mmCIF file of C-alpha atoms and ligand atoms in Angstrom:
data_model
loop_
_atom_site.group_PDB
_atom_site.id
_atom_site.type_symbol
_atom_site.label_atom_id
_atom_site.label_comp_id
_atom_site.label_asym_id
_atom_site.label_seq_id
_atom_site.Cartn_x
_atom_site.Cartn_y
_atom_site.Cartn_z
ATOM 1 C CA MET A 42 -9.985 -9.244 11.725
ATOM 2 C CA ARG A 43 -12.331 -9.830 14.600
ATOM 3 C CA VAL A 44 -14.896 -7.072 14.283
ATOM 4 C CA LEU A 45 -17.503 -6.051 16.829
ATOM 5 C CA VAL A 46 -20.400 -4.136 15.283
ATOM 6 C CA VAL A 47 -22.386 -2.077 17.800
ATOM 7 C CA GLU A 48 -25.474 -0.777 16.037
ATOM 8 C CA ASP A 49 -29.122 -0.684 17.126
ATOM 9 C CA ASP A 50 -30.430 -0.021 13.619
ATOM 10 C CA ARG A 51 -31.276 -3.584 12.573
ATOM 11 C CA ALA A 52 -31.104 -2.993 8.823
ATOM 12 C CA LEU A 53 -27.667 -1.385 9.099
ATOM 13 C CA GLY A 54 -26.410 -3.967 11.608
ATOM 14 C CA THR A 55 -27.458 -6.861 9.375
ATOM 15 C CA PHE A 56 -25.898 -5.202 6.357
ATOM 16 C CA LEU A 57 -22.588 -4.532 8.115
ATOM 17 C CA LYS A 58 -22.346 -8.020 9.589
ATOM 18 C CA SER A 59 -23.011 -9.840 6.332
ATOM 19 C CA GLY A 60 -20.875 -7.469 4.246
ATOM 20 C CA LEU A 61 -17.867 -7.765 6.538
ATOM 21 C CA GLU A 62 -18.261 -11.532 6.847
ATOM 22 C CA MET A 63 -18.208 -11.817 3.071
ATOM 23 C CA GLN A 64 -14.823 -10.099 3.209
ATOM 24 C CA GLY A 65 -13.528 -12.809 5.518
ATOM 25 C CA HIS A 66 -13.832 -11.022 8.873
ATOM 26 C CA ARG A 67 -15.182 -12.651 12.015
ATOM 27 C CA VAL A 68 -18.078 -10.435 13.035
ATOM 28 C CA ASP A 69 -20.159 -10.133 16.198
ATOM 29 C CA TRP A 70 -23.068 -7.748 16.199
ATOM 30 C CA VAL A 71 -24.736 -6.329 19.316
ATOM 31 C CA GLU A 72 -27.476 -3.752 19.621
ATOM 32 C CA ASP A 73 -26.823 -1.995 22.937
ATOM 33 C CA GLY A 74 -23.972 -0.463 24.897
ATOM 34 C CA GLU A 75 -23.935 -2.962 27.754
ATOM 35 C CA ALA A 76 -23.618 -5.950 25.438
ATOM 36 C CA ALA A 77 -20.889 -4.068 23.578
ATOM 37 C CA LEU A 78 -18.809 -3.629 26.743
ATOM 38 C CA LEU A 79 -19.235 -7.282 27.695
ATOM 39 C CA LEU A 80 -18.142 -8.556 24.289
ATOM 40 C CA ALA A 81 -15.313 -6.031 23.926
ATOM 41 C CA ALA A 82 -13.862 -7.305 27.198
ATOM 42 C CA ALA A 83 -14.457 -10.999 26.589
ATOM 43 C CA ASP A 84 -13.637 -11.313 22.915
ATOM 44 C CA HIS A 85 -10.753 -8.873 22.321
ATOM 45 C CA PRO A 86 -11.919 -7.631 18.914
ATOM 46 C CA ASP A 87 -9.376 -5.963 16.622
ATOM 47 C CA LEU A 88 -11.928 -3.383 15.535
ATOM 48 C CA VAL A 89 -15.153 -1.993 16.988
ATOM 49 C CA LEU A 90 -17.642 -0.216 14.724
ATOM 50 C CA LEU A 91 -19.484 1.907 17.247
ATOM 51 C CA ASP A 92 -22.780 3.727 16.777
ATOM 52 C CA LEU A 93 -23.278 6.633 19.183
ATOM 53 C CA GLY A 94 -27.037 6.578 19.853
ATOM 54 C CA LEU A 95 -27.529 3.224 21.606
ATOM 55 C CA PRO A 96 -29.878 1.754 24.234
ATOM 56 C CA LYS A 97 -28.625 1.134 27.816
ATOM 57 C CA ARG A 98 -25.188 2.789 27.447
ATOM 58 C CA ASP A 99 -24.561 5.270 24.633
ATOM 59 C CA GLY A 100 -21.572 5.037 22.313
ATOM 60 C CA MET A 101 -19.569 7.736 24.122
ATOM 61 C CA GLU A 102 -19.930 5.879 27.425
ATOM 62 C CA VAL A 103 -18.895 2.618 25.776
ATOM 63 C CA LEU A 104 -15.842 4.283 24.275
ATOM 64 C CA ALA A 105 -14.852 5.968 27.538
ATOM 65 C CA GLU A 106 -15.227 2.754 29.502
ATOM 66 C CA MET A 107 -13.292 0.679 26.965
ATOM 67 C CA ARG A 108 -10.360 3.082 27.110
ATOM 68 C CA ALA A 109 -10.572 3.303 30.920
ATOM 69 C CA ARG A 110 -10.209 -0.484 30.984
ATOM 70 C CA HIS A 111 -7.185 -0.213 28.667
ATOM 71 C CA ASN A 112 -8.987 -1.981 25.836
ATOM 72 C CA ASP A 113 -6.824 -1.153 22.801
ATOM 73 C CA ALA A 114 -9.188 -2.304 20.038
ATOM 74 C CA SER A 115 -9.377 0.127 17.114
ATOM 75 C CA VAL A 116 -12.648 2.044 17.350
ATOM 76 C CA LEU A 117 -14.381 3.500 14.321
ATOM 77 C CA VAL A 118 -17.343 5.640 15.390
ATOM 78 C CA LEU A 119 -20.357 5.672 13.093
ATOM 79 C CA THR A 120 -22.332 8.833 13.680
ATOM 80 C CA GLY A 121 -25.292 10.521 12.077
ATOM 81 C CA ARG A 122 -24.351 13.833 13.678
ATOM 82 C CA SER A 123 -22.408 16.020 11.311
ATOM 83 C CA ASP A 124 -21.473 18.677 13.906
ATOM 84 C CA LEU A 125 -17.744 18.823 14.122
ATOM 85 C CA HIS A 126 -17.567 18.965 17.922
ATOM 86 C CA VAL A 127 -19.121 15.465 18.174
ATOM 87 C CA GLN A 128 -16.418 14.040 15.932
ATOM 88 C CA VAL A 129 -13.673 15.931 17.753
ATOM 89 C CA GLU A 130 -15.016 14.693 21.085
ATOM 90 C CA CYS A 131 -15.003 11.082 19.835
ATOM 91 C CA LEU A 132 -11.394 11.340 18.710
ATOM 92 C CA ASP A 133 -10.391 12.986 21.989
ATOM 93 C CA MET A 134 -12.121 10.184 23.904
ATOM 94 C CA GLY A 135 -9.949 7.604 22.170
ATOM 95 C CA ALA A 136 -11.751 6.765 18.916
ATOM 96 C CA ASP A 137 -9.392 6.061 16.023
ATOM 97 C CA ASP A 138 -11.677 7.388 13.319
ATOM 98 C CA CYS A 139 -15.200 8.706 12.710
ATOM 99 C CA LEU A 140 -17.460 8.041 9.762
ATOM 100 C CA LEU A 141 -20.552 10.084 9.036
ATOM 101 C CA LYS A 142 -23.795 8.273 8.208
ATOM 102 C CA PRO A 143 -24.882 7.570 5.559
ATOM 103 C CA PHE A 144 -21.612 6.120 4.298
ATOM 104 C CA SER A 145 -20.652 3.878 1.420
ATOM 105 C CA PHE A 146 -19.564 0.353 2.271
ATOM 106 C CA TYR A 147 -16.451 0.877 0.147
ATOM 107 C CA GLU A 148 -15.399 3.853 2.244
ATOM 108 C CA LEU A 149 -16.083 1.926 5.440
ATOM 109 C CA THR A 150 -13.942 -1.040 4.386
ATOM 110 C CA ALA A 151 -11.138 1.244 3.170
ATOM 111 C CA ARG A 152 -11.072 2.927 6.576
ATOM 112 C CA CYS A 153 -11.127 -0.471 8.310
ATOM 113 C CA ARG A 154 -8.104 -1.539 6.257
ATOM 114 C CA ALA A 155 -6.280 1.688 7.139
ATOM 115 C CA LEU A 156 -6.922 1.078 10.845
ATOM 116 C CA GLN A 157 -5.738 -2.502 10.523
ATOM 117 C CA ARG A 158 -2.544 -1.399 8.789
ATOM 118 C CA ARG A 159 -1.900 1.016 11.636
ATOM 119 C CA ARG A 160 -2.340 -1.783 14.191
ATOM 120 C CA VAL A 161 -0.119 -4.154 12.288
ATOM 121 C CA LYS A 162 2.578 -1.494 12.035
ATOM 122 C CA PHE A 163 2.838 -1.336 15.809
ATOM 123 C CA ALA A 164 2.664 -5.069 16.313
ATOM 124 C CA ASP A 165 5.594 -7.424 17.001
ATOM 125 C CA PRO A 166 8.642 -6.569 14.855
ATOM 126 C CA VAL A 167 9.500 -10.276 14.628
ATOM 127 C CA LEU A 168 6.886 -12.944 13.841
ATOM 128 C CA ARG A 169 7.721 -16.559 14.688
ATOM 129 C CA HIS A 170 6.103 -19.835 13.763
ATOM 130 C CA GLY A 171 8.040 -22.967 14.667
ATOM 131 C CA ASP A 172 11.498 -22.599 13.108
ATOM 132 C CA LEU A 173 10.287 -19.820 10.815
ATOM 133 C CA GLU A 174 11.158 -16.181 11.610
ATOM 134 C CA LEU A 175 10.005 -13.078 9.798
ATOM 135 C CA HIS A 176 11.657 -9.729 10.594
ATOM 136 C CA ARG A 177 9.183 -7.063 9.635
ATOM 137 C CA MET A 178 11.446 -4.027 9.722
ATOM 138 C CA GLU A 179 14.387 -5.631 7.929
ATOM 139 C CA HIS A 180 12.099 -7.525 5.519
ATOM 140 C CA THR A 181 14.005 -10.759 6.031
ATOM 141 C CA VAL A 182 12.855 -14.329 6.530
ATOM 142 C CA ALA A 183 14.763 -17.305 7.905
ATOM 143 C CA ARG A 184 13.858 -20.908 8.507
ATOM 144 C CA ALA A 185 15.939 -22.908 11.005
ATOM 145 C CA GLY A 186 18.577 -20.180 10.681
ATOM 146 C CA ARG A 187 18.668 -20.418 6.869
ATOM 147 C CA THR A 188 17.919 -17.080 5.154
ATOM 148 C CA ILE A 189 15.175 -17.286 2.551
ATOM 149 C CA GLY A 190 15.052 -14.712 -0.247
ATOM 150 C CA LEU A 191 11.495 -13.585 -0.974
ATOM 151 C CA THR A 192 10.044 -11.049 -3.407
ATOM 152 C CA ALA A 193 8.034 -8.154 -1.933
ATOM 153 C CA LYS A 194 4.713 -9.861 -2.714
ATOM 154 C CA GLU A 195 5.837 -13.223 -1.331
ATOM 155 C CA PHE A 196 6.950 -11.417 1.818
ATOM 156 C CA SER A 197 3.573 -9.655 2.222
ATOM 157 C CA LEU A 198 1.732 -12.942 1.697
ATOM 158 C CA LEU A 199 3.832 -14.763 4.280
ATOM 159 C CA GLU A 200 3.513 -11.852 6.726
ATOM 160 C CA PHE A 201 -0.289 -11.978 6.413
ATOM 161 C CA LEU A 202 -0.334 -15.750 6.946
ATOM 162 C CA MET A 203 1.935 -15.405 9.982
ATOM 163 C CA LEU A 204 -0.237 -12.676 11.497
ATOM 164 C CA HIS A 205 -3.156 -15.101 11.129
ATOM 165 C CA ARG A 206 -1.228 -18.253 11.942
ATOM 166 C CA GLY A 207 -3.452 -21.179 12.759
ATOM 167 C CA GLU A 208 -6.461 -19.564 11.083
ATOM 168 C CA ALA A 209 -7.912 -20.613 7.753
ATOM 169 C CA VAL A 210 -7.767 -17.634 5.389
ATOM 170 C CA SER A 211 -9.691 -17.548 2.141
ATOM 171 C CA ARG A 212 -8.306 -16.769 -1.304
ATOM 172 C CA GLY A 213 -10.666 -13.772 -1.406
ATOM 173 C CA GLN A 214 -9.275 -12.434 1.863
ATOM 174 C CA LEU A 215 -5.721 -12.768 0.526
ATOM 175 C CA LEU A 216 -6.657 -10.995 -2.712
ATOM 176 C CA ILE A 217 -8.122 -8.089 -0.741
ATOM 177 C CA GLU A 218 -5.434 -7.800 1.902
ATOM 178 C CA VAL A 219 -2.252 -8.682 0.021
ATOM 179 C CA TRP A 220 -3.071 -7.737 -3.574
ATOM 180 C CA GLN A 221 -5.670 -5.003 -2.878
ATOM 181 C CA MET A 222 -7.915 -6.645 -5.472
ATOM 182 C CA PRO A 223 -11.622 -7.511 -5.190
ATOM 183 C CA ALA A 224 -12.251 -10.922 -3.629
ATOM 184 C CA ALA A 225 -13.955 -12.243 -6.758
ATOM 185 C CA SER A 226 -11.237 -11.307 -9.240
ATOM 186 C CA GLY A 227 -11.260 -14.681 -10.984
ATOM 187 C CA THR A 228 -7.471 -14.937 -10.865
ATOM 188 C CA ASN A 229 -5.299 -17.786 -9.618
ATOM 189 C CA VAL A 230 -2.504 -15.465 -8.508
ATOM 190 C CA VAL A 231 -2.935 -16.553 -4.865
ATOM 191 C CA ASP A 232 -2.384 -20.244 -5.665
ATOM 192 C CA VAL A 233 0.614 -19.387 -7.839
ATOM 193 C CA TYR A 234 2.271 -17.390 -5.044
ATOM 194 C CA ILE A 235 1.447 -20.005 -2.410
ATOM 195 C CA ASN A 236 3.332 -22.510 -4.532
ATOM 196 C CA TYR A 237 6.325 -20.167 -4.840
ATOM 197 C CA LEU A 238 6.321 -19.707 -1.059
ATOM 198 C CA ARG A 239 6.006 -23.421 -0.328
ATOM 199 C CA ARG A 240 8.939 -24.197 -2.588
ATOM 200 C CA LYS A 241 11.128 -21.553 -0.976
ATOM 201 C CA LEU A 242 10.122 -22.390 2.599
ATOM 202 C CA ASP A 243 10.597 -26.105 2.116
ATOM 203 C CA GLY A 244 13.957 -25.526 0.443
ATOM 204 C CA GLY A 245 13.225 -28.134 -2.224
ATOM 205 C CA GLU A 246 12.940 -30.937 0.326
ATOM 206 C CA ALA A 247 10.797 -34.010 -0.273
ATOM 207 C CA HIS A 248 7.131 -33.038 -0.591
ATOM 208 C CA ASP A 249 5.073 -34.208 2.365
ATOM 209 C CA ALA A 250 1.526 -32.818 2.335
ATOM 210 C CA GLN A 251 0.962 -33.665 6.022
ATOM 211 C CA ALA A 252 4.012 -31.738 7.185
ATOM 212 C CA GLU A 253 3.523 -28.760 4.896
ATOM 213 C CA LEU A 254 3.862 -25.424 6.625
ATOM 214 C CA ILE A 255 1.220 -23.784 4.434
ATOM 215 C CA GLU A 256 -1.737 -26.133 4.470
ATOM 216 C CA THR A 257 -4.528 -26.205 1.918
ATOM 217 C CA VAL A 258 -7.959 -25.899 3.529
ATOM 218 C CA ARG A 259 -10.301 -27.648 1.129
ATOM 219 C CA GLY A 260 -12.862 -25.406 -0.552
ATOM 220 C CA MET A 261 -11.648 -22.409 1.409
ATOM 221 C CA GLY A 262 -8.036 -21.347 1.124
ATOM 222 C CA TYR A 263 -4.891 -21.762 3.154
ATOM 223 C CA ARG A 264 -3.588 -21.857 6.682
ATOM 224 C CA LEU A 265 -0.169 -21.514 8.193
ATOM 225 C CA GLY A 266 -0.030 -24.540 10.447
ATOM 226 C CA GLY A 267 1.993 -27.683 10.041
ATOM 227 C CA LEU A 268 3.216 -27.716 13.635
ATOM 228 C CA SER A 269 0.846 -29.341 16.057
ATOM 229 C CA CYS A 270 -2.492 -29.526 14.278
ATOM 230 C CA ASN A 271 -3.982 -32.945 13.867
ATOM 231 C CA PRO A 272 -5.001 -34.049 10.359
ATOM 232 C CA ALA A 273 -8.684 -34.439 11.304
ATOM 233 C CA ALA A 274 -8.844 -30.804 12.409
ATOM 234 C CA ARG A 275 -7.106 -29.729 9.203
ATOM 235 C CA ALA A 276 -9.540 -31.533 6.937
ATOM 236 C CA THR A 277 -12.536 -29.824 8.495
ATOM 237 C CA GLY A 278 -10.903 -26.415 8.359
ATOM 238 C CA GLN A 279 -10.823 -26.054 12.162
ATOM 239 C CA SER A 280 -8.330 -23.607 13.582
ATOM 240 C CA CYS A 281 -5.288 -25.012 15.318
ATOM 241 C CA PRO A 282 -4.733 -23.962 18.928
ATOM 242 C CA VAL A 283 -2.105 -21.317 18.382
ATOM 243 C CA HIS A 284 -1.937 -17.808 19.735
ATOM 244 C CA ARG A 285 -3.119 -14.851 17.794
ATOM 245 C CA PRO A 286 -0.563 -12.095 17.223
ATOM 246 C CA ALA A 287 -0.074 -9.821 20.210
ATOM 247 C CA TYR A 288 -0.556 -6.216 19.267
ATOM 248 C CA ALA A 289 1.582 -3.776 21.165
HETATM 249 CA CA1 CA B 364 -28.409 4.302 16.868
#
């Protein structure tokens, strides 16, 4: 996910940025409300972690203005105020969730995942990448019109790769998001399933590493590409110029 952290407490901001980056998210961190509005508009984050007490524009103003501009990023408000009316007001203003400070990082990331699942649920019912089609409601996959039978886990893995098509995703990220396991689980289950998927998607055709739909990004993980990326970009782990999924 692209995450925008809006927090003027430096210790907490640093902690959130590095913790979320270690989980594979792309994180921007700003310390005031004006910068938050600028980045929210320019960068289209998937999720905004929003403190309420901020310099320049407070969190409530940021939230109200984002929603007035039809910014549909998920917003998780981080508040130190335990009074219920503050939390109710945030939700009524368009926040998706509120978390009371101090919070545990585990609870924060669980709530982030829940918000992401909600977004994904309302995203495109059909994902396409070249001649590959994934129907999310019917749980079916076809390549060039040929139906491909996948297990539930293979389907979830391919769905995640398609939602992040063109982006390099780490093994740790896949373990967290697809297997709900810690990133450092010391298992090779991701590589095993990638091989299953490659075999099924390629339909047993001659192995050509350059044309492979699921590319290996050295020292990092995998990327669904194989369409128009040039080999030099692949080797350095650069993202290919493809569109991110459009969330409804
Ligand atoms: Ca604050």
